[in-house]
Amino acid sequence: MSFRICLVNLLGFCLIFYEDHGRFCLDTVWQLPKPSISHLKAVNDKQSLLVSWLVKHSDFVGNIYEIQISRTENHTVIYNRNISLFSMDSNEYTWAWTSELPLECVDHSVRIRHFSNQSVPSPWSNWVTNDGVQPTDKTKLFPNQRVLREGTSAVFCCVPTRGVSITSITLNDNKSYIINIGARVKALKLDNLTIPTQRIKVLSLICTDSTGKQSYAGKYVSFPPQKPRNLSCATSDMTTVTCTWDPGRKRDQFDRNMQTRTLHIENSDQAPIQCEQSSCTFSAIPQLKEYNISVLVKDQLGEETESYSFNISDRVIPVVEWGRVSPGVTDTTLSWIVQANLTQLNLLCQVTTDPGSTTEMSCNSVSGLCKVKLELLPNTRYSTRVRCSVNGRLWGEWTQPRSFTTCPLVTLDVWRSIKQLSDPNSRQVTLLWSLHVSDSAATVHIQGYIVQWSEAQNWTEWKDSGQTQAEVSIGPGQYEFTVQAVLHIDSTIFAHITIPKSDGENRPVEKRLNSSTPAGFNLSWDQLDTATCGYTVEWCILGHAVPCTLRWMKVPEGNNTLFLPARNFKEGCRYTFNIYGCMENGHRLLEIQTGYSKELTSLQSPNLVEPVQSTSSSVTLEWHYNEDDPAHPAFITGYLVMVQKVGSDMPSDLFNVSVADPRRKSVTIEGLQQNQEYTLLVSALTKEGPGQPASITIRTRTNYSAHLAKILIPILLLLGCTILLWPQRGR
Ligand SMILES: *[C@@H]1O[C@H](CO)[C@@H](O)[C@H](O)[C@H]1NC(C)=O
Ligand SMILES: *[C@@H]1O[C@H](CO)[C@@H](O)[C@H](O)[C@H]1NC(C)=O
Ligand SMILES: *[C@@H]1O[C@H](CO)[C@@H](O)[C@H](O)[C@H]1NC(C)=O
Ligand SMILES: *[C@@H]1O[C@H](CO)[C@@H](O)[C@H](O)[C@H]1NC(C)=O
Ligand SMILES: *[C@@H]1O[C@H](CO)[C@@H](O)[C@H](O)[C@H]1NC(C)=O
Ligand SMILES: *[C@@H]1O[C@H](CO)[C@@H](O)[C@H](O)[C@H]1NC(C)=O
Ligand SMILES: *[C@@H]1O[C@H](CO)[C@@H](O)[C@H](O)[C@H]1NC(C)=O
Ligand SMILES: *[C@@H]1O[C@H](CO)[C@@H](O)[C@H](O)[C@H]1NC(C)=O
Ligand SMILES: *[C@@H]1O[C@H](CO)[C@@H](O)[C@H](O)[C@H]1NC(C)=O
Ligand SMILES: *[C@@H]1O[C@H](CO)[C@@H](O)[C@H](O)[C@H]1NC(C)=O
Ligand SMILES: *[C@@H]1O[C@H](CO)[C@@H](O)[C@H](O)[C@H]1NC(C)=O
Ligand SMILES: *[C@@H]1O[C@H](CO)[C@@H](O)[C@H](O)[C@H]1NC(C)=O
């Protein structure tokens, strides 16, 4: 049955006239009473109207209400809809409608009527009007004071002053969107709002009225808050807790959508805490271990909340501050302070060094002072950082790197020389020492040296820092000497040496070094199994010249070679190297090697023995020469005699005779001419050549057997004649 028209209403009954299968009928039907709107409420900032009316419980089944919304004083219907009622508790029904146009722009009126399938629809209720803003002496723009939500659409309107109408609205100089609302008000619709990209993030609206007056309004577009992401809390000292989160999309600095953030500790009665944009700090609640917190972010366009639960002792991030760094030679002590009283927790710290590695250690000092001793290399620059955690759960920030340089390695090297005195029970020991610093640029301040040995009693001798040797008289037994360099308070270096007992040690045969390279001496010697603590090579820095300033060099066990560069040696100077083996009971001389870094020929001339023996065909030269004199600038390998016939430059009249044995100091030169002068030059010979010659000139004798015949025969003939002629004398 369709609804029919009520012709006359009498006491709730309608007289109706209708057509049924070609017949016209009159009937009376029950008509629903005229409904009435009990409340009309406008929520301006949400642009919604709440319409309320009373309904009877029986109205719920098969009942429909038609609602109309109109604008302006002429009730131009802009919205018309049928709604079915649903069950509800109260008997006042409320229905909401959201307007595109701000409600302030114009009057909005609402009316309703009631339909039921068993009766004639009710008459319309009276219009109930929500008034728009009353015109004043100023043009008004709506929505007013409200931040607009990005991505939505918005309708703006201009309400002119009394008696005037709006002629245009422009948005950022664009006039294309205008909608007329009634006679005076104009509106503009904008879809999909975006945050303006220009520097001032504002939509600028200009309304022009019929008098030509312009009014301006800026409108802000923003976005609602985002749920705080990665919310977490931590404490460095168990008394102040800081929660941080990622607030999500960044807001522009001109954004007018003011935000508030509050933190609630859900399981306490603490008042909410105001927060920064992405962090919040609050005081820990005494005795509270587990915290349930939530962070609420709220602004004009919405709100979001995020919650987080934690046990405070699981969220400790210790903060560490550097203490002292005390660099040593091979170890360095570092200390740092954990800035809170975390003694009850198991504090674990990590220390890294660069170069180097990471060391992990636990630190449970009551004062919060942690210390570690690191094994490091001497004289090296390191950079170190430290961080701590509770149980290794959450690591704190690394400290700023701290740089330091370990001390140079200083070693003391001790040697000795032993002199047997004429008394067989008495020896003179010279202890010699030198300091070696791994970094030659480093300065090491020495207070002095302490020399100690024991005999019947313990002896101690103090030597000032400038001294490098000590003389001690000892007996024939074995002695232990200790030399101690006193660097500064609490730092000393020891060196130890054993003086063997006097045993009338056989001196090894001196070996000549064949040839040294121009670079220096390449010493090598026979390995000795009992030399368990290496070898020592000693020499005098001036060779054989006196006094001898002793130099020594230690060679580790298992190595039986030593290279000594030539720059430390003088050419033409003979050096003797004593090679000692280091044994449990002292050092024993193993080998003596002697040689030159470079042999020179500036030898003295031999001393010729005169008179020189000669015959008519030979000369025997004899000379004196100390071939073993260590002052020679080279080893003597023999002698060279140069023979030159006087008054002749013929090459055949010049020849050499050499003597290959340096101990043979005479030579007979044969095959000379009789009664002839010869110059003889004798020089000592070395690998490098002859030295200064000694010269002598001699004449060979005459051969009489031949010579006498030549002279004697004429003489005898003359004598014979004289004798024969003698008797005739005086006749
Ligand atoms: C009226 O509506 C109710 C509920 O929808 C339905 O049960 C009933 O049959 C309807 N009556 C007529 C006459 O259409
Ligand atoms: C509401 O329902 C009535 C009856 O069915 C109908 O006449 C009217 O046109 C409907 N109104 C709308 C807006 O649908
Ligand atoms: C004005 O707005 C219209 C409609 O959105 C658009 O097509 C046009 O490009 C705009 N003009 C200017 C100058 O912004
Ligand atoms: C309202 O009605 C009056 C009289 O009928 C008419 O003059 C006026 O223009 C109407 N206003 C609108 C906005 O339609
Ligand atoms: C709204 O504007 C944004 C940015 O200009 C664009 O990415 C988006 O697709 C638009 N949405 C609609 C529904 O037009
Ligand atoms: C949030 O935390 C997760 C896991 O811890 C991480 O992968 C992600 O990058 C974090 N997001 C932000 C925005 O910090
Ligand atoms: C914290 O919240 C969790 C989950 O909501 C709940 O199970 C727990 O009991 C709460 N803890 C406290 C101490 O309130
Ligand atoms: C806190 O500690 C208790 C007991 O130690 C444990 O049962 C609980 O799960 C912890 N809560 C959180 C949030 O870690
Ligand atoms: C550190 O805490 C322990 C236990 O809470 C307390 O006994 C001690 O006195 C505290 N020390 C300092 C220096 O506050
Ligand atoms: C010498 O000193 C050593 C070590 O200090 C000690 O053991 C020893 O008894 C001392 N000897 C004498 C004779 O004082
Ligand atoms: C020196 O050289 C000679 C021959 O060249 C050789 O027999 C001798 O072993 C060498 N001596 C040394 C100490 O090298
Ligand atoms: C011996 O020492 C020298 C110099 O330190 C080194 O060059 C050489 O290799 C060493 N020889 C052996 C066998 O260790």
mmCIF file with all atom_site columns, C-alpha atoms in Angstrom, residues 237-348:
data_model
loop_
_atom_site.group_PDB
_atom_site.id
_atom_site.type_symbol
_atom_site.label_atom_id
_atom_site.label_alt_id
_atom_site.label_comp_id
_atom_site.label_asym_id
_atom_site.label_entity_id
_atom_site.label_seq_id
_atom_site.pdbx_PDB_ins_code
_atom_site.Cartn_x
_atom_site.Cartn_y
_atom_site.Cartn_z
_atom_site.occupancy
_atom_site.B_iso_or_equiv
_atom_site.pdbx_formal_charge
_atom_site.auth_seq_id
_atom_site.auth_comp_id
_atom_site.auth_asym_id
_atom_site.auth_atom_id
_atom_site.pdbx_PDB_model_num
ATOM 1   C CA . ASP A 1 237 ? 71.900  6.702  36.767 1.00 0.00 ? 237 ASP A CA 1
ATOM 2   C CA . MET A 1 238 ? 68.624  4.996  37.803 1.00 0.00 ? 238 MET A CA 1
ATOM 3   C CA . THR A 1 239 ? 67.273  8.343  38.988 1.00 0.00 ? 239 THR A CA 1
ATOM 4   C CA . THR A 1 240 ? 66.429  10.144 35.756 1.00 0.00 ? 240 THR A CA 1
ATOM 5   C CA . VAL A 1 241 ? 64.746  8.330  32.906 1.00 0.00 ? 241 VAL A CA 1
ATOM 6   C CA . THR A 1 242 ? 64.742  9.649  29.372 1.00 0.00 ? 242 THR A CA 1
ATOM 7   C CA . CYS A 1 243 ? 62.351  8.298  26.784 1.00 0.00 ? 243 CYS A CA 1
ATOM 8   C CA . THR A 1 244 ? 62.887  8.967  23.122 1.00 0.00 ? 244 THR A CA 1
ATOM 9   C CA . TRP A 1 245 ? 60.938  8.261  19.991 1.00 0.00 ? 245 TRP A CA 1
ATOM 10  C CA . ASP A 1 246 ? 60.838  9.031  16.348 1.00 0.00 ? 246 ASP A CA 1
ATOM 11  C CA . PRO A 1 247 ? 58.066  11.600 15.805 1.00 0.00 ? 247 PRO A CA 1
ATOM 12  C CA . GLY A 1 248 ? 57.748  10.700 12.140 1.00 0.00 ? 248 GLY A CA 1
ATOM 13  C CA . ARG A 1 249 ? 57.117  13.299 9.481  1.00 0.00 ? 249 ARG A CA 1
ATOM 14  C CA . LYS A 1 250 ? 58.886  16.560 10.129 1.00 0.00 ? 250 LYS A CA 1
ATOM 15  C CA . ARG A 1 251 ? 56.826  19.659 10.600 1.00 0.00 ? 251 ARG A CA 1
ATOM 16  C CA . ASP A 1 252 ? 57.577  22.939 8.951  1.00 0.00 ? 252 ASP A CA 1
ATOM 17  C CA . GLN A 1 253 ? 58.772  25.681 11.262 1.00 0.00 ? 253 GLN A CA 1
ATOM 18  C CA . PHE A 1 254 ? 55.782  27.848 10.289 1.00 0.00 ? 254 PHE A CA 1
ATOM 19  C CA . ASP A 1 255 ? 53.313  25.089 10.956 1.00 0.00 ? 255 ASP A CA 1
ATOM 20  C CA . ARG A 1 256 ? 50.488  26.524 13.119 1.00 0.00 ? 256 ARG A CA 1
ATOM 21  C CA . ASN A 1 257 ? 49.188  23.114 14.054 1.00 0.00 ? 257 ASN A CA 1
ATOM 22  C CA . MET A 1 258 ? 50.463  23.295 17.592 1.00 0.00 ? 258 MET A CA 1
ATOM 23  C CA . GLN A 1 259 ? 51.320  19.969 19.068 1.00 0.00 ? 259 GLN A CA 1
ATOM 24  C CA . THR A 1 260 ? 51.486  18.827 22.657 1.00 0.00 ? 260 THR A CA 1
ATOM 25  C CA . ARG A 1 261 ? 53.178  15.674 23.838 1.00 0.00 ? 261 ARG A CA 1
ATOM 26  C CA . THR A 1 262 ? 52.604  14.189 27.224 1.00 0.00 ? 262 THR A CA 1
ATOM 27  C CA . LEU A 1 263 ? 53.975  11.141 28.914 1.00 0.00 ? 263 LEU A CA 1
ATOM 28  C CA . HIS A 1 264 ? 51.873  9.175  31.370 1.00 0.00 ? 264 HIS A CA 1
ATOM 29  C CA . ILE A 1 265 ? 53.259  6.639  33.754 1.00 0.00 ? 265 ILE A CA 1
ATOM 30  C CA . GLU A 1 266 ? 50.239  4.357  33.664 1.00 0.00 ? 266 GLU A CA 1
ATOM 31  C CA . ASN A 1 267 ? 51.089  2.386  36.742 1.00 0.00 ? 267 ASN A CA 1
ATOM 32  C CA . SER A 1 268 ? 51.652  5.346  39.020 1.00 0.00 ? 268 SER A CA 1
ATOM 33  C CA . ASP A 1 269 ? 49.641  8.339  40.101 1.00 0.00 ? 269 ASP A CA 1
ATOM 34  C CA . GLN A 1 270 ? 52.257  10.724 38.819 1.00 0.00 ? 270 GLN A CA 1
ATOM 35  C CA . ALA A 1 271 ? 50.875  13.682 36.891 1.00 0.00 ? 271 ALA A CA 1
ATOM 36  C CA . PRO A 1 272 ? 51.435  13.616 33.106 1.00 0.00 ? 272 PRO A CA 1
ATOM 37  C CA . ILE A 1 273 ? 54.802  14.961 32.027 1.00 0.00 ? 273 ILE A CA 1
ATOM 38  C CA . GLN A 1 274 ? 55.193  17.550 29.278 1.00 0.00 ? 274 GLN A CA 1
ATOM 39  C CA . CYS A 1 275 ? 57.646  16.402 26.630 1.00 0.00 ? 275 CYS A CA 1
ATOM 40  C CA . GLU A 1 276 ? 59.889  17.749 23.925 1.00 0.00 ? 276 GLU A CA 1
ATOM 41  C CA . GLN A 1 277 ? 59.212  16.922 20.307 1.00 0.00 ? 277 GLN A CA 1
ATOM 42  C CA . SER A 1 278 ? 60.888  13.529 20.483 1.00 0.00 ? 278 SER A CA 1
ATOM 43  C CA . SER A 1 279 ? 61.997  13.022 24.048 1.00 0.00 ? 279 SER A CA 1
ATOM 44  C CA . CYS A 1 280 ? 60.800  13.194 27.583 1.00 0.00 ? 280 CYS A CA 1
ATOM 45  C CA . THR A 1 281 ? 62.661  13.137 30.868 1.00 0.00 ? 281 THR A CA 1
ATOM 46  C CA . PHE A 1 282 ? 61.225  12.269 34.255 1.00 0.00 ? 282 PHE A CA 1
ATOM 47  C CA . SER A 1 283 ? 62.446  11.292 37.677 1.00 0.00 ? 283 SER A CA 1
ATOM 48  C CA . ALA A 1 284 ? 62.366  7.633  38.517 1.00 0.00 ? 284 ALA A CA 1
ATOM 49  C CA . ILE A 1 285 ? 59.772  6.711  41.105 1.00 0.00 ? 285 ILE A CA 1
ATOM 50  C CA . PRO A 1 286 ? 61.491  5.245  44.157 1.00 0.00 ? 286 PRO A CA 1
ATOM 51  C CA . GLN A 1 287 ? 60.956  1.507  44.534 1.00 0.00 ? 287 GLN A CA 1
ATOM 52  C CA . LEU A 1 288 ? 59.222  1.250  41.158 1.00 0.00 ? 288 LEU A CA 1
ATOM 53  C CA . LYS A 1 289 ? 60.959  -1.331 38.968 1.00 0.00 ? 289 LYS A CA 1
ATOM 54  C CA . GLU A 1 290 ? 58.586  -1.878 36.113 1.00 0.00 ? 290 GLU A CA 1
ATOM 55  C CA . TYR A 1 291 ? 57.178  1.092  34.223 1.00 0.00 ? 291 TYR A CA 1
ATOM 56  C CA . ASN A 1 292 ? 54.220  1.136  31.874 1.00 0.00 ? 292 ASN A CA 1
ATOM 57  C CA . ILE A 1 293 ? 54.327  4.418  30.047 1.00 0.00 ? 293 ILE A CA 1
ATOM 58  C CA . SER A 1 294 ? 52.413  5.958  27.190 1.00 0.00 ? 294 SER A CA 1
ATOM 59  C CA . VAL A 1 295 ? 53.168  8.981  25.088 1.00 0.00 ? 295 VAL A CA 1
ATOM 60  C CA . LEU A 1 296 ? 50.240  10.996 23.751 1.00 0.00 ? 296 LEU A CA 1
ATOM 61  C CA . VAL A 1 297 ? 50.799  13.351 20.847 1.00 0.00 ? 297 VAL A CA 1
ATOM 62  C CA . LYS A 1 298 ? 47.947  15.718 20.209 1.00 0.00 ? 298 LYS A CA 1
ATOM 63  C CA . ASP A 1 299 ? 47.257  18.629 17.869 1.00 0.00 ? 299 ASP A CA 1
ATOM 64  C CA . GLN A 1 300 ? 44.324  20.390 16.172 1.00 0.00 ? 300 GLN A CA 1
ATOM 65  C CA . LEU A 1 301 ? 43.959  17.615 13.638 1.00 0.00 ? 301 LEU A CA 1
ATOM 66  C CA . GLY A 1 302 ? 44.136  14.585 15.864 1.00 0.00 ? 302 GLY A CA 1
ATOM 67  C CA . GLU A 1 303 ? 46.032  12.582 18.418 1.00 0.00 ? 303 GLU A CA 1
ATOM 68  C CA . GLU A 1 304 ? 48.127  9.428  18.589 1.00 0.00 ? 304 GLU A CA 1
ATOM 69  C CA . THR A 1 305 ? 49.416  7.418  21.457 1.00 0.00 ? 305 THR A CA 1
ATOM 70  C CA . GLU A 1 306 ? 52.091  4.772  21.906 1.00 0.00 ? 306 GLU A CA 1
ATOM 71  C CA . SER A 1 307 ? 52.929  2.763  24.968 1.00 0.00 ? 307 SER A CA 1
ATOM 72  C CA . TYR A 1 308 ? 56.016  1.004  26.238 1.00 0.00 ? 308 TYR A CA 1
ATOM 73  C CA . SER A 1 309 ? 56.905  -1.146 29.227 1.00 0.00 ? 309 SER A CA 1
ATOM 74  C CA . PHE A 1 310 ? 60.317  -1.585 30.764 1.00 0.00 ? 310 PHE A CA 1
ATOM 75  C CA . ASN A 1 311 ? 62.158  -2.669 33.864 1.00 0.00 ? 311 ASN A CA 1
ATOM 76  C CA . ILE A 1 312 ? 64.371  0.182  34.894 1.00 0.00 ? 312 ILE A CA 1
ATOM 77  C CA . SER A 1 313 ? 67.364  -2.036 35.698 1.00 0.00 ? 313 SER A CA 1
ATOM 78  C CA . ASP A 1 314 ? 67.289  -3.431 32.147 1.00 0.00 ? 314 ASP A CA 1
ATOM 79  C CA . ARG A 1 315 ? 67.541  0.025  30.635 1.00 0.00 ? 315 ARG A CA 1
ATOM 80  C CA . VAL A 1 316 ? 70.681  1.366  32.275 1.00 0.00 ? 316 VAL A CA 1
ATOM 81  C CA . ILE A 1 317 ? 73.132  2.979  29.858 1.00 0.00 ? 317 ILE A CA 1
ATOM 82  C CA . PRO A 1 318 ? 76.139  4.025  31.917 1.00 0.00 ? 318 PRO A CA 1
ATOM 83  C CA . VAL A 1 319 ? 77.804  7.335  31.153 1.00 0.00 ? 319 VAL A CA 1
ATOM 84  C CA . VAL A 1 320 ? 81.552  7.244  31.389 1.00 0.00 ? 320 VAL A CA 1
ATOM 85  C CA . GLU A 1 321 ? 84.123  10.004 31.848 1.00 0.00 ? 321 GLU A CA 1
ATOM 86  C CA . TRP A 1 322 ? 87.864  9.662  31.408 1.00 0.00 ? 322 TRP A CA 1
ATOM 87  C CA . GLY A 1 323 ? 90.053  9.542  34.452 1.00 0.00 ? 323 GLY A CA 1
ATOM 88  C CA . ARG A 1 324 ? 93.813  9.200  34.334 1.00 0.00 ? 324 ARG A CA 1
ATOM 89  C CA . VAL A 1 325 ? 95.986  7.736  31.603 1.00 0.00 ? 325 VAL A CA 1
ATOM 90  C CA . SER A 1 326 ? 99.395  6.708  32.915 1.00 0.00 ? 326 SER A CA 1
ATOM 91  C CA . PRO A 1 327 ? 101.529 5.454  30.049 1.00 0.00 ? 327 PRO A CA 1
ATOM 92  C CA . GLY A 1 328 ? 104.335 3.069  30.906 1.00 0.00 ? 328 GLY A CA 1
ATOM 93  C CA . VAL A 1 329 ? 106.829 1.266  28.727 1.00 0.00 ? 329 VAL A CA 1
ATOM 94  C CA . THR A 1 330 ? 105.011 -1.988 28.006 1.00 0.00 ? 330 THR A CA 1
ATOM 95  C CA . ASP A 1 331 ? 101.875 -1.372 29.983 1.00 0.00 ? 331 ASP A CA 1
ATOM 96  C CA . THR A 1 332 ? 99.604  1.580  30.496 1.00 0.00 ? 332 THR A CA 1
ATOM 97  C CA . THR A 1 333 ? 97.039  2.124  33.211 1.00 0.00 ? 333 THR A CA 1
ATOM 98  C CA . LEU A 1 334 ? 93.771  3.739  32.196 1.00 0.00 ? 334 LEU A CA 1
ATOM 99  C CA . SER A 1 335 ? 91.031  4.794  34.541 1.00 0.00 ? 335 SER A CA 1
ATOM 100 C CA . TRP A 1 336 ? 87.543  6.188  34.054 1.00 0.00 ? 336 TRP A CA 1
ATOM 101 C CA . ILE A 1 337 ? 84.587  7.100  36.175 1.00 0.00 ? 337 ILE A CA 1
ATOM 102 C CA . VAL A 1 338 ? 81.077  5.747  35.786 1.00 0.00 ? 338 VAL A CA 1
ATOM 103 C CA . GLN A 1 339 ? 78.894  8.724  36.601 1.00 0.00 ? 339 GLN A CA 1
ATOM 104 C CA . ALA A 1 340 ? 76.336  7.127  38.845 1.00 0.00 ? 340 ALA A CA 1
ATOM 105 C CA . ASN A 1 341 ? 76.055  4.813  41.749 1.00 0.00 ? 341 ASN A CA 1
ATOM 106 C CA . LEU A 1 342 ? 75.581  1.563  39.876 1.00 0.00 ? 342 LEU A CA 1
ATOM 107 C CA . THR A 1 343 ? 77.456  -0.619 42.345 1.00 0.00 ? 343 THR A CA 1
ATOM 108 C CA . GLN A 1 344 ? 74.607  -3.039 42.761 1.00 0.00 ? 344 GLN A CA 1
ATOM 109 C CA . LEU A 1 345 ? 74.602  -3.838 39.063 1.00 0.00 ? 345 LEU A CA 1
ATOM 110 C CA . ASN A 1 346 ? 77.126  -5.878 37.162 1.00 0.00 ? 346 ASN A CA 1
ATOM 111 C CA . LEU A 1 347 ? 79.028  -3.208 35.279 1.00 0.00 ? 347 LEU A CA 1
ATOM 112 C CA . LEU A 1 348 ? 80.862  -4.377 32.170 1.00 0.00 ? 348 LEU A CA 1
#
